[in-house]
mmCIF file with all atom_site columns, C-alpha atoms in Angstrom:
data_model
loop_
_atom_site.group_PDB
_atom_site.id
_atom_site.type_symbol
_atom_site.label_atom_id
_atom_site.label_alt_id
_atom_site.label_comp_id
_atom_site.label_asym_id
_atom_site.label_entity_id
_atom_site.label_seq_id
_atom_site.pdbx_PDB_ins_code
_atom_site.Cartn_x
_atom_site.Cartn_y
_atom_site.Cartn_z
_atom_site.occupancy
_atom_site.B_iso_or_equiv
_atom_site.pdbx_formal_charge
_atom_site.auth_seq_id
_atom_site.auth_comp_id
_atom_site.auth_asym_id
_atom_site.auth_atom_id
_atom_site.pdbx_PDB_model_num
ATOM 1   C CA . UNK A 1 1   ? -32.007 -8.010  -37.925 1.00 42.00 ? 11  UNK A CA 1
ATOM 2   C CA . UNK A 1 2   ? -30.451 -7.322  -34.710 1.00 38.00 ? 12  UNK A CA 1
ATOM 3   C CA . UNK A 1 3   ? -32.367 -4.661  -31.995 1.00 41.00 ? 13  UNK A CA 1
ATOM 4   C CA . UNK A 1 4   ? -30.867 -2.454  -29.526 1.00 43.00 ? 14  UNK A CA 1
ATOM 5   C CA . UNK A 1 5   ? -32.602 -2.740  -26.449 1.00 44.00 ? 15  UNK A CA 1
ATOM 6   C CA . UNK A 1 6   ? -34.535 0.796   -25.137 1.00 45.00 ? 16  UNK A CA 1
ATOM 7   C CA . UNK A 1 7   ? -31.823 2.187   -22.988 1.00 49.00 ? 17  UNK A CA 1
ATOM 8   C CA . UNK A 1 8   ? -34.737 2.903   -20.127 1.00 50.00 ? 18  UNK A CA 1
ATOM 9   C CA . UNK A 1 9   ? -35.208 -0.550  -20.137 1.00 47.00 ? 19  UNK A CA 1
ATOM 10  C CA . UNK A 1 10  ? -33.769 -2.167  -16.596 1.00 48.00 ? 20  UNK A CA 1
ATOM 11  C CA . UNK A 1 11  ? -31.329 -4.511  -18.118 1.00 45.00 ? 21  UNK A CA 1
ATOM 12  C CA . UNK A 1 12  ? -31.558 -8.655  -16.838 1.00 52.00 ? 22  UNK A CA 1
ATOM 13  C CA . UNK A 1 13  ? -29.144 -9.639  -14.419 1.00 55.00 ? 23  UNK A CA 1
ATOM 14  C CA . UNK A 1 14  ? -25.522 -10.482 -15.983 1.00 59.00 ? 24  UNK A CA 1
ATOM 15  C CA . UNK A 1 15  ? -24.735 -13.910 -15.770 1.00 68.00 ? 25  UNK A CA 1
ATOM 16  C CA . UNK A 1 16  ? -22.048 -15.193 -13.651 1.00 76.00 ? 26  UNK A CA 1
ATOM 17  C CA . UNK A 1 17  ? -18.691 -16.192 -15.401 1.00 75.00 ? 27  UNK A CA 1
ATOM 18  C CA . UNK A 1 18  ? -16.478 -19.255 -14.581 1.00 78.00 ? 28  UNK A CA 1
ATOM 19  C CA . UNK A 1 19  ? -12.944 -17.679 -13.552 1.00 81.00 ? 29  UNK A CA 1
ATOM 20  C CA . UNK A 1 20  ? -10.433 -19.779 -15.335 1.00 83.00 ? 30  UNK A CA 1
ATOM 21  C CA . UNK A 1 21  ? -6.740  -19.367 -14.469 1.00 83.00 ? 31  UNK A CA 1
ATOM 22  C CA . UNK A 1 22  ? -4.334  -19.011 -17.308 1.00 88.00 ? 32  UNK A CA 1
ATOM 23  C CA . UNK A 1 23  ? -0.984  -20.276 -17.677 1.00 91.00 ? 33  UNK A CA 1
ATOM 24  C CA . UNK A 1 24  ? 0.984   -20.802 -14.584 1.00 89.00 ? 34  UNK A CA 1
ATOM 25  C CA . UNK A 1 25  ? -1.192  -18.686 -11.937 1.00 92.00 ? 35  UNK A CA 1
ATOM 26  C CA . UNK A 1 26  ? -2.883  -20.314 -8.821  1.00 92.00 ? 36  UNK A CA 1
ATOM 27  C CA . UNK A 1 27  ? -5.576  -18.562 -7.655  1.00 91.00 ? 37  UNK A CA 1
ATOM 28  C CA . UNK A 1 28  ? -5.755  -18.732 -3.356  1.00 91.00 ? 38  UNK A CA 1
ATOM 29  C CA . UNK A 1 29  ? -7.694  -17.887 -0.377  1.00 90.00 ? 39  UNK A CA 1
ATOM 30  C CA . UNK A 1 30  ? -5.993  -16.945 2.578   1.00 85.00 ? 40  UNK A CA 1
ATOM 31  C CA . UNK A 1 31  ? -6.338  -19.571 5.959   1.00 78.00 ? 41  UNK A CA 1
ATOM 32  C CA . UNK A 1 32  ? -8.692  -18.089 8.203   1.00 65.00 ? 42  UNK A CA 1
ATOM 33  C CA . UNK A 1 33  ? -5.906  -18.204 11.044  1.00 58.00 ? 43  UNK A CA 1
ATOM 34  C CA . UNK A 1 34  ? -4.979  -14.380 11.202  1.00 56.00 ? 44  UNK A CA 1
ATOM 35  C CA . UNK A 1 35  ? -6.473  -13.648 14.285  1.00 54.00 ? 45  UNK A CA 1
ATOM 36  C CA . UNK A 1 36  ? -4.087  -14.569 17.937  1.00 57.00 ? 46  UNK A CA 1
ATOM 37  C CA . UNK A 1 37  ? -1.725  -17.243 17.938  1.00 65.00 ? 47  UNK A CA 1
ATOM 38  C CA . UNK A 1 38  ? -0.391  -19.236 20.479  1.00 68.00 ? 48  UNK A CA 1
ATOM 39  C CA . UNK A 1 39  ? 3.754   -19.958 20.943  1.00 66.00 ? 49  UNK A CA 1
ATOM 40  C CA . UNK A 1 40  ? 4.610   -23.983 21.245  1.00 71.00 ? 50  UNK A CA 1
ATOM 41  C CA . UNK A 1 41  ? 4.788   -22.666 24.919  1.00 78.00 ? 51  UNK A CA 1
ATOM 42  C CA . UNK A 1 42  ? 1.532   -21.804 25.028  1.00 75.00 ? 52  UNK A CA 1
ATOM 43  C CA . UNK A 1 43  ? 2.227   -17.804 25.004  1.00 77.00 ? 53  UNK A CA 1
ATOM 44  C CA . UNK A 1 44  ? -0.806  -15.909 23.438  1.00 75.00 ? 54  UNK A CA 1
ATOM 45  C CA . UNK A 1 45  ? 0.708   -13.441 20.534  1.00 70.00 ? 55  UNK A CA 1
ATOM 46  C CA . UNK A 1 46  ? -1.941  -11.325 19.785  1.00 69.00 ? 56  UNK A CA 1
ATOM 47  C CA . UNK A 1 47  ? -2.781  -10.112 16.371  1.00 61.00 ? 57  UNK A CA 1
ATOM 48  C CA . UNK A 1 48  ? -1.429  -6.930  15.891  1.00 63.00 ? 58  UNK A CA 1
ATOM 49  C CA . UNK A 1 49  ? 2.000   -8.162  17.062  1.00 62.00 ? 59  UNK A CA 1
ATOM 50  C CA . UNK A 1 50  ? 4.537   -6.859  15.133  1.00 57.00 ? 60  UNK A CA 1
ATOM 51  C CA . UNK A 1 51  ? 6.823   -9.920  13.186  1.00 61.00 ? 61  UNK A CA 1
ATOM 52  C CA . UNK A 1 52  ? 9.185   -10.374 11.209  1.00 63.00 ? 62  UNK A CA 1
ATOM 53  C CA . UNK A 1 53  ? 8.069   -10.830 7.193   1.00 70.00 ? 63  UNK A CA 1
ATOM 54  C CA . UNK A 1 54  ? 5.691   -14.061 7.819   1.00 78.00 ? 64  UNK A CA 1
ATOM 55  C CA . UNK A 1 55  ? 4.612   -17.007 5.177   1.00 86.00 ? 65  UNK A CA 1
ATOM 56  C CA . UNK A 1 56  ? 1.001   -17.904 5.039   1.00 87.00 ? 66  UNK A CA 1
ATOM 57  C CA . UNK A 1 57  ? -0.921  -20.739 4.500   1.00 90.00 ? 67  UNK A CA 1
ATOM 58  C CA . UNK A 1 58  ? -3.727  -20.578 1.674   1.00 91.00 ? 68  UNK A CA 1
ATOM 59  C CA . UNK A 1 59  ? -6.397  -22.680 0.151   1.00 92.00 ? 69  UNK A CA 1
ATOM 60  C CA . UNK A 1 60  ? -5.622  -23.154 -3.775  1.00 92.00 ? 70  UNK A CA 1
ATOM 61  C CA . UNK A 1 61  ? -9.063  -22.598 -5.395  1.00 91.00 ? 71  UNK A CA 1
ATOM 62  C CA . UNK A 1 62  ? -8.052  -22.550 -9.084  1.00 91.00 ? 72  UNK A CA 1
ATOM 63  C CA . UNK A 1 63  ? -4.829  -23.409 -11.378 1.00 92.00 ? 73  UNK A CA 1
ATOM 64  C CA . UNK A 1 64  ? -3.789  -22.561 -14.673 1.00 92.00 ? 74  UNK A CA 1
ATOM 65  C CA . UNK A 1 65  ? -2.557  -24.730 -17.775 1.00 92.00 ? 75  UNK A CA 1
ATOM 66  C CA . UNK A 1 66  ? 0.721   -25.588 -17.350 1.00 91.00 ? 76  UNK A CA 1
ATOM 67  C CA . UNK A 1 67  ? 0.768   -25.606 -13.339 1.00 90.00 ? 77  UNK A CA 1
ATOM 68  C CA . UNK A 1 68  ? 2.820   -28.788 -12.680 1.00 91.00 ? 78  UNK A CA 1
ATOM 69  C CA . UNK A 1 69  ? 3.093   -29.818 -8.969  1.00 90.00 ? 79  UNK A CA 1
ATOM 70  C CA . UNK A 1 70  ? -0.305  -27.944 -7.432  1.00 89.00 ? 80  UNK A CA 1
ATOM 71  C CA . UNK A 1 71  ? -3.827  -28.930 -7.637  1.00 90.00 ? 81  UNK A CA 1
ATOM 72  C CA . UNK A 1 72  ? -7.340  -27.601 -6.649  1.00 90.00 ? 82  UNK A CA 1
ATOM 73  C CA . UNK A 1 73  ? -7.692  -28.333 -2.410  1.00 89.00 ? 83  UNK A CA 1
ATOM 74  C CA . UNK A 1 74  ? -3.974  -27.871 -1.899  1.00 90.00 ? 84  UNK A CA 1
ATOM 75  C CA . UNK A 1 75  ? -2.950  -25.801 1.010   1.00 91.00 ? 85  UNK A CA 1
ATOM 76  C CA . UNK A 1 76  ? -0.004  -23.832 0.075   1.00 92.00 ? 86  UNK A CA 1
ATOM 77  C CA . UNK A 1 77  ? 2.755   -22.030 1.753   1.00 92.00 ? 87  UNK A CA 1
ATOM 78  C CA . UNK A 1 78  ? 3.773   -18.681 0.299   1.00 92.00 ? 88  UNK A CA 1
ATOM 79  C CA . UNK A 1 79  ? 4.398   -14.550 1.186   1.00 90.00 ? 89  UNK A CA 1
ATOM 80  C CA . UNK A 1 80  ? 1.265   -12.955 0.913   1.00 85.00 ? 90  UNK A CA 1
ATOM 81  C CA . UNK A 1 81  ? 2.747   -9.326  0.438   1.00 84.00 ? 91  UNK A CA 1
ATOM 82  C CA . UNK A 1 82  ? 4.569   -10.305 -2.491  1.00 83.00 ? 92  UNK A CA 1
ATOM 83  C CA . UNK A 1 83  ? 0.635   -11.701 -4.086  1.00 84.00 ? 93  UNK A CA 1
ATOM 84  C CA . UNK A 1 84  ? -1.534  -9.357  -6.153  1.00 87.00 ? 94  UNK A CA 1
ATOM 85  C CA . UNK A 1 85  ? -4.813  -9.227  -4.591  1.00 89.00 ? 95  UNK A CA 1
ATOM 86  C CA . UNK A 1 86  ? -8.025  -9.582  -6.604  1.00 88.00 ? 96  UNK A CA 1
ATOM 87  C CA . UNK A 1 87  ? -11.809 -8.996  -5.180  1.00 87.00 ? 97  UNK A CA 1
ATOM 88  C CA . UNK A 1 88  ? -14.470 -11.534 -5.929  1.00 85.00 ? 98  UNK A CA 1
ATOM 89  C CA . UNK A 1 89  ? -18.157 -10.852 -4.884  1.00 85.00 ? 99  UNK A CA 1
ATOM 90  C CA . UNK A 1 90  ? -16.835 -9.211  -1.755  1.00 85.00 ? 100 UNK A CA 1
ATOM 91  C CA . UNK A 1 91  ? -13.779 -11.902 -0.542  1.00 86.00 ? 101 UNK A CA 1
ATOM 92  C CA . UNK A 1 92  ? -10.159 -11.197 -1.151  1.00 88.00 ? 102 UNK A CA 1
ATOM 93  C CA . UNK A 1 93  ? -8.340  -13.748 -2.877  1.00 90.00 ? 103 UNK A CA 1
ATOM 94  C CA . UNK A 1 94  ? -4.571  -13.402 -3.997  1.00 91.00 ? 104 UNK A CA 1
ATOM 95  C CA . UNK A 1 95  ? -3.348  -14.740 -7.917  1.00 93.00 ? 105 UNK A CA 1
ATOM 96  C CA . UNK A 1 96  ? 0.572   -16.112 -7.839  1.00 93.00 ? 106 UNK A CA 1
ATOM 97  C CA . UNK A 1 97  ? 2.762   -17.954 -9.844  1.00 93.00 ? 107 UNK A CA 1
ATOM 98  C CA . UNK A 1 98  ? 3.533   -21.446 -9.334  1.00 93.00 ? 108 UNK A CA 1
ATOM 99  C CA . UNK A 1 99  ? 6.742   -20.411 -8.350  1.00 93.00 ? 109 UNK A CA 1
ATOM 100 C CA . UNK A 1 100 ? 6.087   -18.592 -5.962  1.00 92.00 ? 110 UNK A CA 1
ATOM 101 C CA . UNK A 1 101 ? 4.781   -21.326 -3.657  1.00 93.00 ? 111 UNK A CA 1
ATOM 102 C CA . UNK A 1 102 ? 7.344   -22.231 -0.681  1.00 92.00 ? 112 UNK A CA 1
ATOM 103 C CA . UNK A 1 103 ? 5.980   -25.453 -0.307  1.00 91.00 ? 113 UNK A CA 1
ATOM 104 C CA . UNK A 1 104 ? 1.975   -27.590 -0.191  1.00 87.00 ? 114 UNK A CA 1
ATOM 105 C CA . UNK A 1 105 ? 0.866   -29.383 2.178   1.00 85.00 ? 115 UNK A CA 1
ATOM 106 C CA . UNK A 1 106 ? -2.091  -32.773 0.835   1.00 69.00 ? 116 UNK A CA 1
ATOM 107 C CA . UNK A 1 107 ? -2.874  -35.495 1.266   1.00 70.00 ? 117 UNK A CA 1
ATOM 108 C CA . UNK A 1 108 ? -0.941  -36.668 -1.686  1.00 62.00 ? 118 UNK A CA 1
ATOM 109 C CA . UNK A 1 109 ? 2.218   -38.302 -0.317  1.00 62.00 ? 119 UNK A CA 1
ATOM 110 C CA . UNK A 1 110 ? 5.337   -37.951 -2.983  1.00 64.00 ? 120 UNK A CA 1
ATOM 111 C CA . UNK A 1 111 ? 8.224   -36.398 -1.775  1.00 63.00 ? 121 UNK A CA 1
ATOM 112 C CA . UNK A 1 112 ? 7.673   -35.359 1.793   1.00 60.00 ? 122 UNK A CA 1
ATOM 113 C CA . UNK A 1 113 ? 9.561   -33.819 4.807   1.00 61.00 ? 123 UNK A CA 1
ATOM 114 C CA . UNK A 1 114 ? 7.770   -36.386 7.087   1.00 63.00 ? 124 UNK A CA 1
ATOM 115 C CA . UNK A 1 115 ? 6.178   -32.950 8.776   1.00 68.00 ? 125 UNK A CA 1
ATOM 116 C CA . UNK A 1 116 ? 2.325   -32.573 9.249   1.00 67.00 ? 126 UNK A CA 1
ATOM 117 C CA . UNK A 1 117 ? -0.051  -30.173 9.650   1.00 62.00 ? 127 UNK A CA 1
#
């Protein structure tokens, strides 16, 4: 037979659950490098510069299934306005499509533009 625990009861702490990415979503984290930049010429452009609609680079933290050409450690190029936003034990972390990724940058050489980071 199956009890109901007394609802004045304090209730044990919920155990934590393993996010696992379905299908062809990539889970990412956002490169700490928001803050001032500097220009090739060495100009300072601070923060709240106003830009033209910028890429970002992001960590890949998890993939789904049937995500082909992107794995776990990745760093990623991709628009982070067009990302839906999702918050995890107080960090911001952004879900995409594989598609949506511009372009990766690993250690992994393939098919490369000879460009590094």
């Amino acid at each position: 037979m199956t009890r109901v625990s007394d609802p004045n009861t304090s209730l044990p702490t919920a155990a934590k659950l393993e996010i696992q990415m379905l299908h062809d979503r990539v889970l990412a984290r956002l490169s700490g490098e928001e803050g001032e930049r500097r220009s090739s010429g060495g100009i300072v452009i601070p923060a709240t510069a106003q830009v033209a609609r910028r890429l970002a680079w992001g960590d890949v933290l998890g993939v789904g299934n049937n995500v082909r050409n992107v794995k776990v450690g990745d760093r990623v190029l991709f628009n982070p306005d067009d990302q839906l936003e999702v918050e995890i034990q107080g960090e911001a972390y952004l879900v995409m499509r594989e598609r949506d990724i511009h372009a990766m940058a690993s250690e992994r050489t393939e098919h490369g533009t000879g460009l590094y980071l």
